[in-house]
Amino acid sequence: MRCAVLADIHSNLEALSTVFRDIEMKGGVDEVWCLGDIVGYGPEPAECVKLLRKHNPVCVAGNHDLGAIGKLELSLFNPVAAQACVWTAEKLSPEDLQYLEELPQTVEKGDFLLVHGSPASPILEYVASNGIAEKNFSHFEGLYCLVGHTHVPLAYKQEGNKVASIPLSSGIGLVLKKSRIIINPGAVGQPRDGDPRASYAIYDSEGGIFRVYRVEYNVRATQDKMMEAGLPVPLVTRLEVGR
Ligand code: ZN
């Protein structure tokens, strides 16, 4: 079985539609898994919910999804993110809001646990260091955990009682074996590792290969839509530098 793993789409329809085209070009997938933050920051929240739902995804909630529906206090966001949350809420239909409202915080799929933040704190914690990853291995039972939230593609592998981080370059396959591992596929709609290209992964259960891909999309088109919408300028400029 082949699964596409998408995280942190952030209302960036240009990036999301480019990723879906790339998936088709690579032969398609049987399932789409989404690790949350479908909305927030970007200019096309409703369009992203609609396109994602066309693919019948298995999806968990992210902090921005909950912020947009009023289930997470805006004081937990930085000022520009909070401003985008308020803007996003106005753009979503009652049906979109209900879809986001009903997203679970965690989902188990075979050997994988899917969360947005971390197994210990599914909505808010960033798995952003070996130490945080190490602590989180005791918060899930299966072999593998998929996380988003940091917007950086990276894996943390448990080896004995140590944790090693593994950078995930585009096209290089990580072979999943019996070692426990926490993997972040990077962000579709707002990468933060210095590479502005959209990031996502395809997992092929045959051979257990998890492969991150980076794809160029029309950053300028997203930026133009954000300026048109009056979204905060720092959110617009960060897209082209991938920070
Ligand atoms: Zn995010």
PDB file of C-alpha atoms and ligand atoms in Angstrom:
ATOM      1  CA  MET A   1       0.000   0.000   0.000  1.00  0.00           C
ATOM      2  CA  ARG A   2       1.172   3.505  -0.813  1.00  0.00           C
ATOM      3  CA  CYS A   3       0.241   6.494   1.366  1.00  0.00           C
ATOM      4  CA  ALA A   4       0.895  10.166   0.855  1.00  0.00           C
ATOM      5  CA  VAL A   5       1.781  11.911   4.121  1.00  0.00           C
ATOM      6  CA  LEU A   6       0.962  15.619   4.174  1.00  0.00           C
ATOM      7  CA  ALA A   7       1.338  18.088   7.034  1.00  0.00           C
ATOM      8  CA  ASP A   8       0.943  21.819   7.590  1.00  0.00           C
ATOM      9  CA  ILE A   9      -0.869  22.727   4.389  1.00  0.00           C
ATOM     10  CA  HIS A  10      -1.752  26.111   5.881  1.00  0.00           C
ATOM     11  CA  SER A  11      -4.323  27.297   3.337  1.00  0.00           C
ATOM     12  CA  ASN A  12      -1.726  27.248   0.565  1.00  0.00           C
ATOM     13  CA  LEU A  13      -3.736  25.905  -2.380  1.00  0.00           C
ATOM     14  CA  GLU A  14      -0.936  26.536  -4.898  1.00  0.00           C
ATOM     15  CA  ALA A  15       1.348  24.268  -2.859  1.00  0.00           C
ATOM     16  CA  LEU A  16      -1.332  21.648  -2.129  1.00  0.00           C
ATOM     17  CA  SER A  17      -2.491  21.301  -5.728  1.00  0.00           C
ATOM     18  CA  THR A  18       1.134  21.057  -6.907  1.00  0.00           C
ATOM     19  CA  VAL A  19       1.744  18.294  -4.366  1.00  0.00           C
ATOM     20  CA  PHE A  20      -1.322  16.345  -5.527  1.00  0.00           C
ATOM     21  CA  ARG A  21      -0.155  16.659  -9.153  1.00  0.00           C
ATOM     22  CA  ASP A  22       3.282  15.414  -8.102  1.00  0.00           C
ATOM     23  CA  ILE A  23       1.711  12.436  -6.334  1.00  0.00           C
ATOM     24  CA  GLU A  24      -0.198  11.557  -9.535  1.00  0.00           C
ATOM     25  CA  MET A  25       3.009  11.832 -11.563  1.00  0.00           C
ATOM     26  CA  LYS A  26       4.659   9.400  -9.166  1.00  0.00           C
ATOM     27  CA  GLY A  27       1.954   6.803  -9.805  1.00  0.00           C
ATOM     28  CA  GLY A  28      -0.641   7.873  -7.228  1.00  0.00           C
ATOM     29  CA  VAL A  29      -1.353   6.526  -3.748  1.00  0.00           C
ATOM     30  CA  ASP A  30      -3.980   4.359  -2.056  1.00  0.00           C
ATOM     31  CA  GLU A  31      -4.467   6.654   0.937  1.00  0.00           C
ATOM     32  CA  VAL A  32      -3.780  10.230   1.969  1.00  0.00           C
ATOM     33  CA  TRP A  33      -2.751  10.851   5.570  1.00  0.00           C
ATOM     34  CA  CYS A  34      -2.795  14.417   6.851  1.00  0.00           C
ATOM     35  CA  LEU A  35      -1.098  15.533  10.072  1.00  0.00           C
ATOM     36  CA  GLY A  36      -3.091  18.705  10.675  1.00  0.00           C
ATOM     37  CA  ASP A  37      -2.921  22.455  10.155  1.00  0.00           C
ATOM     38  CA  ILE A  38      -4.933  22.339   6.958  1.00  0.00           C
ATOM     39  CA  VAL A  39      -5.695  26.021   7.505  1.00  0.00           C
ATOM     40  CA  GLY A  40      -4.088  29.109   9.049  1.00  0.00           C
ATOM     41  CA  TYR A  41      -1.520  31.599   7.650  1.00  0.00           C
ATOM     42  CA  GLY A  42      -2.421  31.239   3.967  1.00  0.00           C
ATOM     43  CA  PRO A  43      -5.005  32.741   1.617  1.00  0.00           C
ATOM     44  CA  GLU A  44      -7.267  29.815   0.615  1.00  0.00           C
ATOM     45  CA  PRO A  45      -8.529  27.896   3.661  1.00  0.00           C
ATOM     46  CA  ALA A  46     -11.887  26.743   2.261  1.00  0.00           C
ATOM     47  CA  GLU A  47     -10.318  25.696  -1.052  1.00  0.00           C
ATOM     48  CA  CYS A  48      -7.686  23.640   0.768  1.00  0.00           C
ATOM     49  CA  VAL A  49     -10.278  21.884   2.954  1.00  0.00           C
ATOM     50  CA  LYS A  50     -12.258  21.100  -0.207  1.00  0.00           C
ATOM     51  CA  LEU A  51      -9.320  19.775  -2.235  1.00  0.00           C
ATOM     52  CA  LEU A  52      -7.999  17.709   0.658  1.00  0.00           C
ATOM     53  CA  ARG A  53     -11.425  16.200   1.353  1.00  0.00           C
ATOM     54  CA  LYS A  54     -11.736  15.133  -2.295  1.00  0.00           C
ATOM     55  CA  HIS A  55      -8.963  12.664  -1.476  1.00  0.00           C
ATOM     56  CA  ASN A  56     -10.865  11.231   1.475  1.00  0.00           C
ATOM     57  CA  PRO A  57      -7.922  11.669   3.878  1.00  0.00           C
ATOM     58  CA  VAL A  58      -7.201  10.196   7.261  1.00  0.00           C
ATOM     59  CA  CYS A  59      -6.573  13.410   9.155  1.00  0.00           C
ATOM     60  CA  VAL A  60      -5.808  14.725  12.644  1.00  0.00           C
ATOM     61  CA  ALA A  61      -6.345  18.231  14.006  1.00  0.00           C
ATOM     62  CA  GLY A  62      -3.594  20.852  14.246  1.00  0.00           C
ATOM     63  CA  ASN A  63      -3.399  23.920  16.459  1.00  0.00           C
ATOM     64  CA  HIS A  64      -4.352  26.252  13.589  1.00  0.00           C
ATOM     65  CA  ASP A  65      -7.385  24.117  12.713  1.00  0.00           C
ATOM     66  CA  LEU A  66      -8.561  24.437  16.310  1.00  0.00           C
ATOM     67  CA  GLY A  67      -7.654  28.148  16.421  1.00  0.00           C
ATOM     68  CA  ALA A  68      -9.818  28.814  13.365  1.00  0.00           C
ATOM     69  CA  ILE A  69     -12.866  27.147  14.918  1.00  0.00           C
ATOM     70  CA  GLY A  70     -12.427  28.815  18.292  1.00  0.00           C
ATOM     71  CA  LYS A  71     -11.398  25.647  20.151  1.00  0.00           C
ATOM     72  CA  LEU A  72      -7.936  26.939  21.016  1.00  0.00           C
ATOM     73  CA  GLU A  73      -7.339  30.293  22.649  1.00  0.00           C
ATOM     74  CA  LEU A  74      -5.786  32.886  20.355  1.00  0.00           C
ATOM     75  CA  SER A  75      -3.417  33.912  23.163  1.00  0.00           C
ATOM     76  CA  LEU A  76      -1.585  30.646  22.393  1.00  0.00           C
ATOM     77  CA  PHE A  77      -0.609  32.023  18.960  1.00  0.00           C
ATOM     78  CA  ASN A  78       1.851  34.765  18.089  1.00  0.00           C
ATOM     79  CA  PRO A  79       0.115  38.014  17.020  1.00  0.00           C
ATOM     80  CA  VAL A  80       0.367  37.504  13.233  1.00  0.00           C
ATOM     81  CA  ALA A  81      -0.754  33.881  13.494  1.00  0.00           C
ATOM     82  CA  ALA A  82      -3.699  34.941  15.677  1.00  0.00           C
ATOM     83  CA  GLN A  83      -4.644  37.598  13.121  1.00  0.00           C
ATOM     84  CA  ALA A  84      -4.601  34.935  10.388  1.00  0.00           C
ATOM     85  CA  CYS A  85      -6.773  32.641  12.583  1.00  0.00           C
ATOM     86  CA  VAL A  86      -9.469  35.310  12.840  1.00  0.00           C
ATOM     87  CA  TRP A  87      -9.302  35.978   9.082  1.00  0.00           C
ATOM     88  CA  THR A  88      -9.481  32.212   8.367  1.00  0.00           C
ATOM     89  CA  ALA A  89     -12.567  31.697  10.543  1.00  0.00           C
ATOM     90  CA  GLU A  90     -14.498  34.172   8.408  1.00  0.00           C
ATOM     91  CA  LYS A  91     -13.626  32.328   5.201  1.00  0.00           C
ATOM     92  CA  LEU A  92     -14.865  28.890   6.265  1.00  0.00           C
ATOM     93  CA  SER A  93     -18.382  27.583   5.628  1.00  0.00           C
ATOM     94  CA  PRO A  94     -20.373  25.925   8.437  1.00  0.00           C
ATOM     95  CA  GLU A  95     -19.569  22.606   6.763  1.00  0.00           C
ATOM     96  CA  ASP A  96     -15.814  23.351   6.718  1.00  0.00           C
ATOM     97  CA  LEU A  97     -15.976  24.363  10.385  1.00  0.00           C
ATOM     98  CA  GLN A  98     -17.777  21.152  11.251  1.00  0.00           C
ATOM     99  CA  TYR A  99     -15.189  19.091   9.387  1.00  0.00           C
ATOM    100  CA  LEU A 100     -12.348  20.730  11.342  1.00  0.00           C
ATOM    101  CA  GLU A 101     -14.322  20.422  14.577  1.00  0.00           C
ATOM    102  CA  GLU A 102     -14.672  16.662  14.124  1.00  0.00           C
ATOM    103  CA  LEU A 103     -11.008  15.933  13.421  1.00  0.00           C
ATOM    104  CA  PRO A 104      -9.513  13.596  16.032  1.00  0.00           C
ATOM    105  CA  GLN A 105      -6.291  14.510  17.855  1.00  0.00           C
ATOM    106  CA  THR A 106      -4.651  11.148  17.184  1.00  0.00           C
ATOM    107  CA  VAL A 107      -5.231   8.302  14.737  1.00  0.00           C
ATOM    108  CA  GLU A 108      -3.621   4.870  14.621  1.00  0.00           C
ATOM    109  CA  LYS A 109      -2.946   3.345  11.216  1.00  0.00           C
ATOM    110  CA  GLY A 110      -1.220  -0.036  11.444  1.00  0.00           C
ATOM    111  CA  ASP A 111       2.258   0.521  12.888  1.00  0.00           C
ATOM    112  CA  PHE A 112       1.831   4.309  12.766  1.00  0.00           C
ATOM    113  CA  LEU A 113       0.451   6.852  15.193  1.00  0.00           C
ATOM    114  CA  LEU A 114      -0.559  10.105  13.488  1.00  0.00           C
ATOM    115  CA  VAL A 115      -0.494  13.364  15.475  1.00  0.00           C
ATOM    116  CA  HIS A 116       0.096  17.020  14.723  1.00  0.00           C
ATOM    117  CA  GLY A 117       2.361  18.030  17.610  1.00  0.00           C
ATOM    118  CA  SER A 118       3.675  15.125  19.657  1.00  0.00           C
ATOM    119  CA  PRO A 119       2.356  11.890  21.184  1.00  0.00           C
ATOM    120  CA  ALA A 120       2.600  13.502  24.644  1.00  0.00           C
ATOM    121  CA  SER A 121       0.834  16.698  23.602  1.00  0.00           C
ATOM    122  CA  PRO A 122      -0.886  16.147  20.228  1.00  0.00           C
ATOM    123  CA  ILE A 123      -1.836  19.750  19.527  1.00  0.00           C
ATOM    124  CA  LEU A 124       0.855  21.981  20.982  1.00  0.00           C
ATOM    125  CA  GLU A 125       4.241  20.345  21.536  1.00  0.00           C
ATOM    126  CA  TYR A 126       6.994  20.698  18.916  1.00  0.00           C
ATOM    127  CA  VAL A 127       9.187  17.630  18.474  1.00  0.00           C
ATOM    128  CA  ALA A 128      12.154  19.846  17.736  1.00  0.00           C
ATOM    129  CA  SER A 129      15.105  18.222  19.527  1.00  0.00           C
ATOM    130  CA  ASN A 130      16.520  14.798  20.329  1.00  0.00           C
ATOM    131  CA  GLY A 131      15.600  15.379  23.991  1.00  0.00           C
ATOM    132  CA  ILE A 132      11.940  16.076  23.233  1.00  0.00           C
ATOM    133  CA  ALA A 133      11.825  13.114  20.847  1.00  0.00           C
ATOM    134  CA  GLU A 134      13.386  10.865  23.500  1.00  0.00           C
ATOM    135  CA  LYS A 135      10.725  11.767  26.052  1.00  0.00           C
ATOM    136  CA  ASN A 136       7.976  11.178  23.486  1.00  0.00           C
ATOM    137  CA  PHE A 137       8.969   7.599  22.685  1.00  0.00           C
ATOM    138  CA  SER A 138       7.378   6.595  25.988  1.00  0.00           C
ATOM    139  CA  HIS A 139       4.083   8.249  24.975  1.00  0.00           C
ATOM    140  CA  PHE A 140       3.170   5.879  22.157  1.00  0.00           C
ATOM    141  CA  GLU A 141       3.174   2.126  21.898  1.00  0.00           C
ATOM    142  CA  GLY A 142       3.607   1.246  18.240  1.00  0.00           C
ATOM    143  CA  LEU A 143       6.746   1.318  16.143  1.00  0.00           C
ATOM    144  CA  TYR A 144       6.352   4.565  14.273  1.00  0.00           C
ATOM    145  CA  CYS A 145       4.897   8.005  14.902  1.00  0.00           C
ATOM    146  CA  LEU A 146       4.211  10.699  12.305  1.00  0.00           C
ATOM    147  CA  VAL A 147       4.238  14.332  13.440  1.00  0.00           C
ATOM    148  CA  GLY A 148       3.982  17.774  11.844  1.00  0.00           C
ATOM    149  CA  HIS A 149       3.969  21.208  13.524  1.00  0.00           C
ATOM    150  CA  THR A 150       7.684  22.131  13.228  1.00  0.00           C
ATOM    151  CA  HIS A 151       7.485  22.431   9.410  1.00  0.00           C
ATOM    152  CA  VAL A 152      10.921  20.750   9.173  1.00  0.00           C
ATOM    153  CA  PRO A 153      11.366  17.326   7.541  1.00  0.00           C
ATOM    154  CA  LEU A 154      13.326  15.216  10.009  1.00  0.00           C
ATOM    155  CA  ALA A 155      13.267  11.787  11.645  1.00  0.00           C
ATOM    156  CA  TYR A 156      14.241  10.764  15.169  1.00  0.00           C
ATOM    157  CA  LYS A 157      15.273   7.159  15.580  1.00  0.00           C
ATOM    158  CA  GLN A 158      15.464   5.330  18.890  1.00  0.00           C
ATOM    159  CA  GLU A 159      18.638   3.250  19.157  1.00  0.00           C
ATOM    160  CA  GLY A 160      18.971   1.514  22.516  1.00  0.00           C
ATOM    161  CA  ASN A 161      18.437   4.346  24.970  1.00  0.00           C
ATOM    162  CA  LYS A 162      19.750   6.993  22.610  1.00  0.00           C
ATOM    163  CA  VAL A 163      17.971   9.045  19.975  1.00  0.00           C
ATOM    164  CA  ALA A 164      19.572  10.009  16.667  1.00  0.00           C
ATOM    165  CA  SER A 165      18.138  12.567  14.270  1.00  0.00           C
ATOM    166  CA  ILE A 166      18.131  11.845  10.539  1.00  0.00           C
ATOM    167  CA  PRO A 167      17.740  14.662   7.990  1.00  0.00           C
ATOM    168  CA  LEU A 168      15.303  13.825   5.193  1.00  0.00           C
ATOM    169  CA  SER A 169      16.463  14.974   1.758  1.00  0.00           C
ATOM    170  CA  SER A 170      14.200  15.003  -1.255  1.00  0.00           C
ATOM    171  CA  GLY A 171      13.986  11.605  -2.921  1.00  0.00           C
ATOM    172  CA  ILE A 172      16.133   9.740  -0.394  1.00  0.00           C
ATOM    173  CA  GLY A 173      14.161   6.845   1.078  1.00  0.00           C
ATOM    174  CA  LEU A 174      14.213   6.073   4.781  1.00  0.00           C
ATOM    175  CA  VAL A 175      13.853   2.306   5.212  1.00  0.00           C
ATOM    176  CA  LEU A 176      11.662   1.571   8.222  1.00  0.00           C
ATOM    177  CA  LYS A 177      12.612  -1.578  10.071  1.00  0.00           C
ATOM    178  CA  LYS A 178      12.108  -2.625  13.668  1.00  0.00           C
ATOM    179  CA  SER A 179      13.596   0.536  15.210  1.00  0.00           C
ATOM    180  CA  ARG A 180      11.087   2.936  16.670  1.00  0.00           C
ATOM    181  CA  ILE A 181      11.020   6.228  14.873  1.00  0.00           C
ATOM    182  CA  ILE A 182       9.270   9.617  14.909  1.00  0.00           C
ATOM    183  CA  ILE A 183       9.049  11.183  11.438  1.00  0.00           C
ATOM    184  CA  ASN A 184       8.068  14.646  10.260  1.00  0.00           C
ATOM    185  CA  PRO A 185       7.422  14.917   6.498  1.00  0.00           C
ATOM    186  CA  GLY A 186       7.900  18.715   6.506  1.00  0.00           C
ATOM    187  CA  ALA A 187       5.283  21.290   5.559  1.00  0.00           C
ATOM    188  CA  VAL A 188       3.304  21.433   2.336  1.00  0.00           C
ATOM    189  CA  GLY A 189       2.338  25.070   2.680  1.00  0.00           C
ATOM    190  CA  GLN A 190       4.947  26.829   4.807  1.00  0.00           C
ATOM    191  CA  PRO A 191       8.352  25.104   4.954  1.00  0.00           C
ATOM    192  CA  ARG A 192      10.740  26.355   7.657  1.00  0.00           C
ATOM    193  CA  ASP A 193      14.002  24.568   6.898  1.00  0.00           C
ATOM    194  CA  GLY A 194      15.334  27.215   4.538  1.00  0.00           C
ATOM    195  CA  ASP A 195      14.008  25.423   1.445  1.00  0.00           C
ATOM    196  CA  PRO A 196      10.836  27.117   0.148  1.00  0.00           C
ATOM    197  CA  ARG A 197       9.708  24.103  -1.883  1.00  0.00           C
ATOM    198  CA  ALA A 198       6.611  22.232  -0.660  1.00  0.00           C
ATOM    199  CA  SER A 199       7.489  19.150   1.378  1.00  0.00           C
ATOM    200  CA  TYR A 200       5.543  15.887   1.676  1.00  0.00           C
ATOM    201  CA  ALA A 201       6.221  12.148   1.777  1.00  0.00           C
ATOM    202  CA  ILE A 202       5.113   8.894   0.221  1.00  0.00           C
ATOM    203  CA  TYR A 203       5.233   5.773   2.372  1.00  0.00           C
ATOM    204  CA  ASP A 204       5.286   2.457   0.557  1.00  0.00           C
ATOM    205  CA  SER A 205       4.463  -0.401   2.920  1.00  0.00           C
ATOM    206  CA  GLU A 206       6.094  -2.830   0.515  1.00  0.00           C
ATOM    207  CA  GLY A 207       9.716  -2.525   1.610  1.00  0.00           C
ATOM    208  CA  GLY A 208       8.727  -0.039   4.327  1.00  0.00           C
ATOM    209  CA  ILE A 209      10.164   2.954   2.486  1.00  0.00           C
ATOM    210  CA  PHE A 210       9.328   6.479   3.600  1.00  0.00           C
ATOM    211  CA  ARG A 211      10.440   9.035   1.044  1.00  0.00           C
ATOM    212  CA  VAL A 212      10.216  12.804   1.389  1.00  0.00           C
ATOM    213  CA  TYR A 213       9.805  14.864  -1.770  1.00  0.00           C
ATOM    214  CA  ARG A 214      10.309  18.582  -2.300  1.00  0.00           C
ATOM    215  CA  VAL A 215       8.393  20.226  -5.118  1.00  0.00           C
ATOM    216  CA  GLU A 216       8.549  23.730  -6.494  1.00  0.00           C
ATOM    217  CA  TYR A 217       5.238  25.510  -6.594  1.00  0.00           C
ATOM    218  CA  ASN A 218       4.127  29.007  -7.541  1.00  0.00           C
ATOM    219  CA  VAL A 219       5.151  30.837  -4.342  1.00  0.00           C
ATOM    220  CA  ARG A 220       4.543  34.213  -5.958  1.00  0.00           C
ATOM    221  CA  ALA A 221       0.905  33.321  -6.755  1.00  0.00           C
ATOM    222  CA  THR A 222       0.276  32.442  -3.086  1.00  0.00           C
ATOM    223  CA  GLN A 223       2.008  35.649  -1.987  1.00  0.00           C
ATOM    224  CA  ASP A 224      -0.131  37.726  -4.356  1.00  0.00           C
ATOM    225  CA  LYS A 225      -3.310  36.151  -2.957  1.00  0.00           C
ATOM    226  CA  MET A 226      -2.127  36.853   0.607  1.00  0.00           C
ATOM    227  CA  MET A 227      -1.432  40.510  -0.140  1.00  0.00           C
ATOM    228  CA  GLU A 228      -4.805  40.792  -1.857  1.00  0.00           C
ATOM    229  CA  ALA A 229      -6.443  39.319   1.251  1.00  0.00           C
ATOM    230  CA  GLY A 230      -4.579  41.733   3.530  1.00  0.00           C
ATOM    231  CA  LEU A 231      -2.853  38.979   5.510  1.00  0.00           C
ATOM    232  CA  PRO A 232       0.192  40.023   7.642  1.00  0.00           C
ATOM    233  CA  VAL A 233       3.224  40.814   5.451  1.00  0.00           C
ATOM    234  CA  PRO A 234       5.738  38.772   7.545  1.00  0.00           C
ATOM    235  CA  LEU A 235       3.655  35.681   6.707  1.00  0.00           C
ATOM    236  CA  VAL A 236       3.862  36.585   3.016  1.00  0.00           C
ATOM    237  CA  THR A 237       7.616  37.140   2.832  1.00  0.00           C
ATOM    238  CA  ARG A 238       8.598  34.052   4.825  1.00  0.00           C
ATOM    239  CA  LEU A 239       7.221  31.768   2.102  1.00  0.00           C
ATOM    240  CA  GLU A 240       9.952  32.646  -0.378  1.00  0.00           C
ATOM    241  CA  VAL A 241      12.776  31.985   2.068  1.00  0.00           C
ATOM    242  CA  GLY A 242      11.246  28.909   3.672  1.00  0.00           C
ATOM    243  CA  ARG A 243      11.696  30.186   7.250  1.00  0.00           C
TER     244      ARG A 243
HETATM  245 ZN    ZN B   1       1.713  24.438  11.202  1.00  0.00          ZN
END
